[in-house]
Short mmCIF file of C-alpha atoms in Angstrom, two decimals:
data_model
loop_
_atom_site.label_atom_id
_atom_site.label_comp_id
_atom_site.label_asym_id
_atom_site.label_seq_id
_atom_site.Cartn_x
_atom_site.Cartn_y
_atom_site.Cartn_z
CA MET A 1 58.36 0.64 81.30
CA ILE A 2 59.03 4.29 81.90
CA VAL A 3 61.97 4.13 79.50
CA TRP A 4 59.70 3.17 76.60
CA ARG A 5 57.28 5.97 77.42
CA GLU A 6 60.13 8.50 77.35
CA ILE A 7 61.42 7.17 74.02
CA LEU A 8 57.94 7.35 72.49
CA LYS A 9 57.41 10.82 73.99
CA LYS A 10 60.58 12.04 72.22
CA ASP A 11 59.15 10.72 68.94
CA GLY A 12 55.93 12.68 69.56
CA ILE A 13 53.81 9.68 70.53
CA CYS A 14 51.97 9.99 73.82
CA VAL A 15 51.12 6.64 75.44
CA SER A 16 49.35 6.25 78.76
CA GLN A 17 50.54 3.98 81.55
CA GLN A 18 47.41 1.81 81.19
CA THR A 19 48.13 1.15 77.50
CA VAL A 20 51.64 -0.01 78.31
CA SER A 21 50.25 -2.28 81.05
CA ASN A 22 47.65 -3.75 78.68
CA ILE A 23 50.28 -4.51 76.07
CA LYS A 24 52.49 -6.08 78.72
CA ARG A 25 49.60 -8.33 79.86
CA ASN A 26 48.84 -9.24 76.19
CA ILE A 27 45.34 -7.78 76.19
CA GLY A 28 46.01 -6.27 72.78
CA LEU A 29 46.95 -9.71 71.43
CA GLN A 30 43.32 -10.69 70.80
CA ARG A 31 42.67 -7.74 68.52
CA ASN A 32 45.81 -8.25 66.45
CA SER A 33 45.79 -12.03 66.35
CA VAL A 34 45.35 -13.98 63.14
CA GLU A 35 42.68 -16.30 64.55
CA LYS A 36 39.26 -14.93 65.36
CA ILE A 37 37.87 -15.29 68.85
CA LYS A 38 35.52 -18.28 68.93
CA PHE A 39 32.22 -17.91 70.71
CA SER A 40 31.23 -21.12 72.42
CA ARG A 41 27.56 -20.19 72.83
CA GLN A 42 25.20 -22.59 71.04
CA ARG A 43 22.53 -20.68 69.17
CA PRO A 44 19.09 -21.83 70.32
CA VAL A 45 17.67 -22.46 66.84
CA THR A 46 20.70 -24.17 65.31
CA THR A 47 20.32 -27.47 67.09
CA PRO A 48 21.69 -30.54 65.30
CA SER A 49 18.16 -31.69 64.43
CA SER A 50 17.20 -28.36 62.85
CA VAL A 51 20.50 -28.21 60.95
CA LEU A 52 19.85 -31.72 59.62
CA LYS A 53 16.32 -30.71 58.60
CA VAL A 54 17.64 -27.69 56.66
CA ILE A 55 20.36 -29.73 54.94
CA GLN A 56 17.84 -32.38 53.89
CA ALA A 57 15.57 -29.65 52.51
CA ILE A 58 18.29 -28.01 50.40
CA ASP A 59 20.09 -31.15 49.25
CA VAL A 60 17.63 -31.83 46.41
CA ASN A 61 17.54 -31.03 42.71
CA ASP A 62 15.12 -28.09 42.99
CA PRO A 63 15.43 -26.77 46.57
CA PRO A 64 12.78 -24.51 48.13
CA THR A 65 13.54 -20.91 48.99
CA GLN A 66 15.24 -19.94 52.23
CA ARG A 67 12.10 -18.11 53.28
CA SER A 68 9.92 -21.20 52.95
CA ILE A 69 12.49 -23.33 54.80
CA ALA A 70 12.58 -20.72 57.56
CA LYS A 71 8.80 -20.86 57.93
CA ALA A 72 8.87 -24.65 58.07
CA CYS A 73 11.65 -24.72 60.69
CA HIS A 74 10.29 -21.76 62.73
CA ALA A 75 13.54 -19.85 62.31
CA SER A 76 14.60 -16.63 60.66
CA GLN A 77 15.81 -16.47 57.08
CA SER A 78 19.25 -15.25 58.21
CA THR A 79 19.58 -18.32 60.44
CA ILE A 80 18.84 -20.58 57.47
CA SER A 81 21.40 -18.68 55.39
CA ARG A 82 23.99 -19.10 58.15
CA ILE A 83 23.30 -22.85 58.39
CA ILE A 84 23.71 -23.21 54.60
CA LYS A 85 27.04 -21.34 54.66
CA GLN A 86 28.36 -23.33 57.63
CA ALA A 87 27.42 -26.59 55.87
CA ASN A 88 29.56 -25.46 52.88
CA PHE A 89 26.69 -25.54 50.37
CA THR A 90 26.77 -23.14 47.47
CA LEU A 91 24.16 -20.44 47.74
CA ARG A 92 21.98 -20.45 44.62
CA LYS A 93 19.66 -17.56 43.93
CA LYS A 94 16.43 -18.67 42.31
CA GLN A 95 14.79 -16.14 40.04
CA LYS A 96 11.14 -15.42 40.57
CA VAL A 97 9.18 -16.43 37.51
CA HIS A 98 5.58 -16.12 36.42
CA LYS A 99 3.57 -19.06 37.68
CA LEU A 100 0.52 -20.09 35.68
CA THR A 101 -2.06 -21.58 38.01
CA SER A 102 -4.72 -24.00 36.88
CA SER A 103 -7.46 -21.37 37.22
CA ASN A 104 -5.51 -18.92 35.06
CA ALA A 105 -4.93 -21.61 32.43
CA GLU A 106 -8.67 -22.34 32.35
CA LYS A 107 -9.47 -18.62 31.93
CA ARG A 108 -6.98 -18.35 29.07
CA ARG A 109 -8.51 -21.35 27.33
CA ARG A 110 -12.04 -19.95 27.75
CA ARG A 111 -11.21 -16.42 26.57
CA ALA A 112 -8.78 -17.26 23.76
CA LEU A 113 -11.43 -17.78 21.05
CA ARG A 114 -13.19 -14.53 21.91
CA LEU A 115 -9.88 -12.63 21.78
CA TYR A 116 -8.96 -14.31 18.49
CA ARG A 117 -12.28 -13.27 16.91
CA GLN A 118 -11.92 -9.74 18.18
CA LEU A 119 -8.42 -9.42 16.74
CA ALA A 120 -9.46 -11.00 13.43
CA ASN A 121 -12.44 -8.60 13.31
CA ASN A 122 -14.86 -11.55 13.03
CA ARG A 123 -13.44 -12.55 9.63
CA TYR A 124 -13.05 -16.20 10.58
CA LYS A 125 -16.32 -16.66 12.43
CA ASN A 126 -17.27 -19.84 10.58
CA PHE A 127 -13.90 -21.57 11.00
CA ILE A 128 -13.31 -23.97 13.83
CA THR A 129 -10.19 -23.24 15.85
CA THR A 130 -8.75 -25.34 18.60
#
């Protein structure tokens, strides 16, 4: 062991005795290994029943948003995202669009004739428009 330290010292590399001991005991193997260290801890929210519930929710033609699934499952949005990735589903981003509610449609229908007359400067007051 001391021989290697002397060789490295001649090359201008200073290595402590503890580093050499760690390398000898393969402690540095974990950091440089190809495989990642697996954590065996089961996350409390990702139970098989909750994972199944999320998969059933997203495996439809028009799936709900991750935020709404998270509220329904009492989990965070990042947990839902992790479950989707681990289940090998493609992550689709839904664009937010303008939603016309029934009350807004009724207001448009009621106010359309008045707006039409105002724009036409009351020229077509006697015509019936639908």
